Amino acid sequence: PTAVFTGDGAAAGSSGYTSSGYSVYEEENDRLTESLRTKVSAIKSLSIEIGTEVKNQNKMLSEMENDFDSTGGLLGATMGRLRTLSRGSQTKLLCYMMLFSLFVFFVIYWIIKLR
């Protein structure tokens, strides 16, 4: 009985079959490893993009907060001026509104009377 040897020095037969079975598993592992490496790379690039977008959004929100603060200060100052203005001449304003209302009433009455 002579034994036939394969290229890697193992005898052909049952051990050759076992060796080729391991080779199939190795190829499958290599394929899955490469697939996993691709997915990890994609997730890494996506997380970097998300980080960049978050930084940009935070910067924009900070700028908006500053704009709203300055606008709120300007609006507060304007409202203060309006309060001061309305307190000083409230009586005159009321008198002018009454006179204007009477004038409009008489103009409308006169227009209706002419018809």
Coordinates of N, CA, C and O in Angstrom, one line a residue:
P1 N 0.8 -1.2 0.0 CA 0.0 0.0 0.0 C 0.9 1.2 0.0 O 1.6 1.5 1.0
T2 N 0.8 1.9 -1.1 CA 1.5 3.2 -1.2 C 0.5 4.4 -0.9 O -0.6 4.3 -1.4
A3 N 1.0 5.3 -0.2 CA 0.2 6.5 0.1 C 0.4 7.6 -0.9 O 1.5 7.8 -1.4
V4 N -0.6 8.2 -1.3 CA -0.5 9.3 -2.3 C -0.5 10.6 -1.5 O -1.4 10.8 -0.6
F5 N 0.4 11.4 -1.8 CA 0.5 12.7 -1.1 C 0.0 13.8 -1.9 O 0.2 13.9 -3.1
T6 N -0.6 14.8 -1.2 CA -1.1 16.0 -1.9 C 0.0 17.0 -1.9 O 1.1 16.8 -1.4
G7 N -0.2 18.1 -2.5 CA 0.8 19.2 -2.7 C 1.3 19.7 -1.3 O 2.4 20.2 -1.2
D8 N 0.5 19.7 -0.3 CA 0.9 20.3 1.0 C 1.6 19.2 1.9 O 1.8 19.5 3.1
G9 N 1.8 18.0 1.4 CA 2.5 17.0 2.2 C 1.5 16.1 2.9 O 2.0 15.2 3.6
A10 N 0.2 16.3 2.9 CA -0.7 15.5 3.6 C -1.1 14.3 2.6 O -1.2 14.5 1.4
A11 N -1.4 13.2 3.2 CA -1.8 12.1 2.4 C -3.2 12.3 1.8 O -4.1 12.9 2.5
A12 N -3.4 11.9 0.6 CA -4.7 12.1 -0.1 C -5.7 11.1 0.6 O -5.3 10.1 1.0
G13 N -6.9 11.5 0.6 CA -7.9 10.6 1.2 C -8.7 11.4 2.2 O -9.1 12.5 1.9
S14 N -9.0 10.9 3.4 CA -9.8 11.5 4.3 C -9.2 12.8 4.9 O -9.9 13.8 5.1
S15 N -7.9 12.9 5.1 CA -7.3 14.1 5.6 C -7.3 15.2 4.5 O -7.4 16.4 4.8
G16 N -7.2 14.8 3.2 CA -7.3 15.8 2.1 C -8.7 16.5 2.1 O -8.8 17.6 1.9
Y17 N -9.7 15.7 2.3 CA -11.0 16.2 2.4 C -11.2 17.1 3.6 O -11.8 18.2 3.4
T18 N -10.6 16.8 4.7 CA -10.7 17.6 5.9 C -10.0 18.9 5.6 O -10.4 20.0 6.0
S19 N -8.8 18.9 5.0 CA -8.0 20.1 4.7 C -8.8 21.0 3.7 O -8.8 22.2 3.9
S20 N -9.5 20.5 2.7 CA -10.3 21.3 1.8 C -11.5 21.9 2.5 O -11.9 23.0 2.2
G21 N -12.0 21.2 3.5 CA -13.2 21.7 4.3 C -12.7 22.9 5.1 O -13.4 23.9 5.2
Y22 N -11.5 22.9 5.7 CA -11.0 24.0 6.4 C -10.8 25.2 5.5 O -11.0 26.4 5.8
S23 N -10.4 24.9 4.3 CA -10.1 25.9 3.3 C -11.4 26.7 2.9 O -11.4 27.9 2.8
V24 N -12.5 25.9 2.9 CA -13.8 26.6 2.6 C -14.2 27.5 3.7 O -14.6 28.6 3.5
Y25 N -13.9 27.0 5.0 CA -14.3 27.9 6.1 C -13.4 29.1 6.2 O -13.8 30.2 6.5
E26 N -12.1 28.9 5.8 CA -11.2 30.1 5.8 C -11.6 31.1 4.7 O -11.6 32.3 5.0
E27 N -12.0 30.6 3.6 CA -12.5 31.5 2.5 C -13.7 32.3 3.0 O -13.9 33.5 2.7
E28 N -14.7 31.5 3.6 CA -15.9 32.1 4.1 C -15.6 33.2 5.2 O -16.1 34.3 5.2
N29 N -14.6 32.9 6.1 CA -14.2 33.8 7.1 C -13.6 35.1 6.5 O -13.8 36.2 6.9
D30 N -12.7 34.8 5.5 CA -12.1 36.0 4.8 C -13.2 36.9 4.1 O -13.1 38.1 4.2
R31 N -14.1 36.2 3.5 CA -15.2 37.0 2.8 C -16.0 37.8 3.9 O -16.3 39.0 3.7
L32 N -16.4 37.2 5.0 CA -17.1 37.8 6.0 C -16.3 38.9 6.7 O -16.9 40.0 7.0
T33 N -15.0 38.7 6.8 CA -14.1 39.7 7.4 C -14.1 40.9 6.5 O -14.1 42.1 7.0
E34 N -14.0 40.7 5.2 CA -13.9 41.8 4.3 C -15.2 42.6 4.3 O -15.3 43.8 4.3
S35 N -16.4 41.9 4.3 CA -17.7 42.5 4.4 C -17.8 43.3 5.7 O -18.3 44.5 5.6
L36 N -17.3 42.8 6.8 CA -17.4 43.5 8.1 C -16.5 44.8 8.0 O -16.9 45.8 8.5
R37 N -15.3 44.6 7.4 CA -14.4 45.8 7.3 C -15.1 46.9 6.5 O -14.9 48.1 6.8
T38 N -15.8 46.5 5.4 CA -16.4 47.5 4.6 C -17.5 48.2 5.3 O -17.7 49.4 5.3
K39 N -18.3 47.4 6.1 CA -19.4 48.0 6.9 C -18.9 48.9 8.0 O -19.4 50.0 8.2
V40 N -17.8 48.5 8.6 CA -17.2 49.4 9.7 C -16.7 50.7 9.1 O -16.8 51.7 9.7
S41 N -16.1 50.6 7.9 CA -15.6 51.8 7.2 C -16.7 52.7 6.9 O -16.6 53.9 7.1
A42 N -17.8 52.2 6.4 CA -19.0 53.0 6.1 C -19.6 53.7 7.3 O -19.9 54.9 7.3
I43 N -19.6 52.9 8.4 CA -20.2 53.5 9.7 C -19.2 54.6 10.2 O -19.7 55.6 10.7
K44 N -17.9 54.4 10.1 CA -16.9 55.4 10.5 C -17.1 56.7 9.7 O -17.2 57.7 10.3
S45 N -17.2 56.6 8.4 CA -17.4 57.8 7.6 C -18.7 58.5 7.9 O -18.8 59.7 8.0
L46 N -19.8 57.7 8.1 CA -21.1 58.2 8.5 C -21.0 59.0 9.8 O -21.5 60.1 10.0
S47 N -20.3 58.4 10.8 CA -20.3 59.0 12.1 C -19.4 60.3 12.0 O -19.7 61.3 12.7
I48 N -18.4 60.3 11.2 CA -17.6 61.6 11.0 C -18.5 62.6 10.4 O -18.4 63.8 10.8
E49 N -19.3 62.3 9.4 CA -20.2 63.3 8.8 C -21.2 63.8 9.8 O -21.5 65.0 9.8
I50 N -21.7 62.9 10.6 CA -22.7 63.3 11.6 C -22.1 64.3 12.6 O -22.7 65.3 13.0
G51 N -20.8 64.0 13.0 CA -20.1 64.9 13.9 C -19.9 66.2 13.3 O -20.1 67.3 14.0
T52 N -19.6 66.3 12.0 CA -19.4 67.6 11.4 C -20.7 68.3 11.3 O -20.7 69.5 11.5
E53 N -21.8 67.6 11.0 CA -23.1 68.3 10.9 C -23.5 68.8 12.2 O -24.1 69.9 12.3
V54 N -23.3 68.0 13.3 CA -23.6 68.5 14.6 C -22.9 69.8 15.0 O -23.4 70.7 15.6
K55 N -21.6 69.8 14.7 CA -20.8 71.0 14.9 C -21.3 72.2 14.2 O -21.4 73.3 14.8
N56 N -21.7 72.0 12.9 CA -22.3 73.1 12.1 C -23.6 73.6 12.7 O -23.9 74.8 12.8
Q57 N -24.4 72.6 13.1 CA -25.7 73.0 13.7 C -25.6 73.7 15.0 O -26.3 74.7 15.3
N58 N -24.6 73.3 15.9 CA -24.4 74.0 17.1 C -23.9 75.4 16.9 O -24.3 76.3 17.6
K59 N -23.0 75.6 15.9 CA -22.6 76.9 15.6 C -23.7 77.8 15.1 O -23.8 79.0 15.5
M60 N -24.6 77.3 14.2 CA -25.7 78.0 13.8 C -26.7 78.4 14.9 O -27.2 79.5 15.0
L61 N -26.9 77.4 15.8 CA -27.8 77.7 17.0 C -27.2 78.8 17.9 O -27.9 79.6 18.4
S62 N -25.9 78.8 18.0 CA -25.2 79.8 18.9 C -25.4 81.2 18.2 O -25.7 82.2 18.9
E63 N -25.2 81.2 16.9 CA -25.4 82.5 16.2 C -26.8 83.0 16.3 O -27.1 84.2 16.5
M64 N -27.8 82.1 16.2 CA -29.2 82.5 16.3 C -29.5 83.0 17.7 O -30.3 83.9 17.9
E65 N -28.9 82.3 18.7 CA -29.2 82.7 20.1 C -28.7 84.2 20.3 O -29.4 85.0 20.9
N66 N -27.5 84.5 19.7 CA -27.0 85.8 19.8 C -27.9 86.8 19.1 O -28.1 87.9 19.6
D67 N -28.4 86.5 17.9 CA -29.2 87.4 17.2 C -30.5 87.6 18.0 O -31.0 88.7 18.0
F68 N -31.1 86.5 18.5 CA -32.4 86.7 19.3 C -32.1 87.5 20.6 O -33.0 88.3 20.9
D69 N -31.0 87.4 21.2 CA -30.7 88.2 22.4 C -30.6 89.7 22.0 O -31.2 90.5 22.7
S70 N -29.9 90.0 20.9 CA -29.8 91.4 20.5 C -31.2 92.0 20.1 O -31.5 93.1 20.4
T71 N -31.9 91.1 19.4 CA -33.3 91.6 19.0 C -34.2 91.8 20.2 O -34.9 92.8 20.3
G72 N -34.1 90.9 21.2 CA -34.9 91.1 22.4 C -34.5 92.3 23.2 O -35.4 93.0 23.7
G73 N -33.2 92.7 23.2 CA -32.8 93.9 23.8 C -33.3 95.1 23.1 O -33.8 96.1 23.7
L74 N -33.3 95.1 21.8 CA -33.8 96.2 21.0 C -35.3 96.4 21.2 O -35.8 97.5 21.3
L75 N -36.0 95.2 21.1 CA -37.4 95.3 21.3 C -37.8 95.8 22.7 O -38.8 96.6 22.8
G76 N -37.1 95.4 23.7 CA -37.3 95.9 25.1 C -37.1 97.4 25.2 O -37.9 98.1 25.8
A77 N -36.1 97.9 24.6 CA -35.8 99.3 24.6 C -36.9 100.1 23.9 O -37.4 101.1 24.3
T78 N -37.4 99.5 22.7 CA -38.4 100.2 22.0 C -39.8 100.2 22.8 O -40.5 101.2 22.8
M79 N -40.1 99.1 23.4 CA -41.3 99.1 24.2 C -41.2 100.1 25.4 O -42.2 100.7 25.7
G80 N -40.0 100.2 26.0 CA -39.9 101.2 27.0 C -40.1 102.6 26.5 O -40.8 103.4 27.2
R81 N -39.6 102.9 25.3 CA -39.8 104.2 24.8 C -41.3 104.5 24.5 O -41.8 105.6 24.7
L82 N -42.0 103.4 24.0 CA -43.4 103.6 23.7 C -44.2 103.8 25.0 O -45.2 104.6 25.0
R83 N -43.9 103.1 26.0 CA -44.6 103.3 27.3 C -44.4 104.8 27.8 O -45.3 105.4 28.2
T84 N -43.1 105.2 27.7 CA -42.9 106.6 28.1 C -43.6 107.6 27.2 O -44.2 108.6 27.7
L85 N -43.7 107.4 26.0 CA -44.4 108.2 25.0 C -45.9 108.2 25.3 O -46.5 109.3 25.3
S86 N -46.5 107.1 25.6 CA -47.9 107.0 25.8 C -48.3 107.6 27.1 O -49.4 108.1 27.3
R87 N -47.5 107.5 28.1 CA -47.8 108.1 29.4 C -47.9 109.6 29.4 O -48.8 110.2 30.0
G88 N -47.1 110.2 28.6 CA -47.0 111.7 28.6 C -48.2 112.4 27.9 O -48.6 113.4 28.4
S89 N -48.7 111.8 26.9 CA -49.7 112.6 26.1 C -50.9 111.7 25.9 O -51.6 111.8 24.9
Q90 N -51.3 111.0 26.9 CA -52.5 110.1 26.8 C -53.8 111.0 26.7 O -54.7 110.6 25.9
T91 N -53.8 112.1 27.4 CA -55.0 112.9 27.4 C -55.2 113.6 26.1 O -56.3 113.6 25.5
K92 N -54.1 114.1 25.5 CA -54.2 114.8 24.2 C -54.5 113.8 23.1 O -55.3 114.1 22.3
L93 N -54.0 112.6 23.2 CA -54.3 111.6 22.2 C -55.8 111.2 22.3 O -56.4 111.1 21.2
L94 N -56.3 111.1 23.4 CA -57.8 110.7 23.6 C -58.6 111.9 23.0 O -59.6 111.6 22.3
C95 N -58.2 113.1 23.3 CA -59.0 114.3 22.8 C -58.9 114.3 21.2 O -60.0 114.5 20.6
Y96 N -57.8 114.1 20.7 CA -57.6 114.1 19.2 C -58.5 112.9 18.6 O -59.1 113.1 17.5
M97 N -58.5 111.8 19.2 CA -59.3 110.7 18.7 C -60.8 111.0 18.7 O -61.5 110.7 17.8
M98 N -61.2 111.6 19.8 CA -62.7 112.0 19.9 C -63.0 113.0 18.8 O -64.1 112.9 18.1
L99 N -62.1 114.0 18.6 CA -62.4 115.1 17.6 C -62.4 114.4 16.2 O -63.3 114.8 15.4
F100 N -61.5 113.5 15.9 CA -61.5 112.9 14.6 C -62.7 112.0 14.4 O -63.3 112.1 13.3
S101 N -63.2 111.3 15.4 CA -64.4 110.5 15.3 C -65.6 111.4 15.0 O -66.4 111.1 14.2
L102 N -65.7 112.5 15.7 CA -66.8 113.5 15.5 C -66.8 114.0 14.1 O -67.8 114.1 13.4
F103 N -65.6 114.4 13.6 CA -65.4 114.9 12.3 C -65.9 113.8 11.2 O -66.6 114.2 10.3
V104 N -65.4 112.6 11.4 CA -65.8 111.5 10.5 C -67.3 111.3 10.5 O -68.0 111.1 9.5
F105 N -67.9 111.3 11.7 CA -69.4 111.2 11.9 C -70.1 112.3 11.1 O -71.1 112.0 10.4
F106 N -69.7 113.5 11.3 CA -70.4 114.6 10.6 C -70.2 114.5 9.1 O -71.1 114.9 8.3
V107 N -69.0 114.1 8.6 CA -68.8 114.0 7.2 C -69.7 112.9 6.6 O -70.4 113.1 5.6
I108 N -69.8 111.8 7.3 CA -70.7 110.7 6.8 C -72.2 111.2 6.9 O -73.0 110.9 5.9
Y109 N -72.6 111.9 7.9 CA -73.9 112.4 8.1 C -74.2 113.4 6.9 O -75.3 113.4 6.3
W110 N -73.3 114.2 6.6 CA -73.5 115.2 5.5 C -73.6 114.6 4.2 O -74.5 115.0 3.4
I111 N -72.8 113.5 3.9 CA -72.9 112.7 2.7 C -74.2 112.1 2.5 O -74.9 112.1 1.5
I112 N -74.7 111.5 3.6 CA -76.0 110.8 3.6 C -77.1 111.8 3.4 O -78.1 111.6 2.7
K113 N -77.0 113.0 4.0 CA -78.1 114.0 3.9 C -78.2 114.6 2.5 O -79.3 114.9 2.1
L114 N -77.1 114.7 1.8 CA -77.1 115.2 0.4 C -77.7 114.3 -0.6 O -78.2 114.7 -1.6
R115 N -77.9 113.1 -0.3 CA -78.4 112.1 -1.3 C -79.9 112.3 -1.3 O -80.8 112.4 -1.5

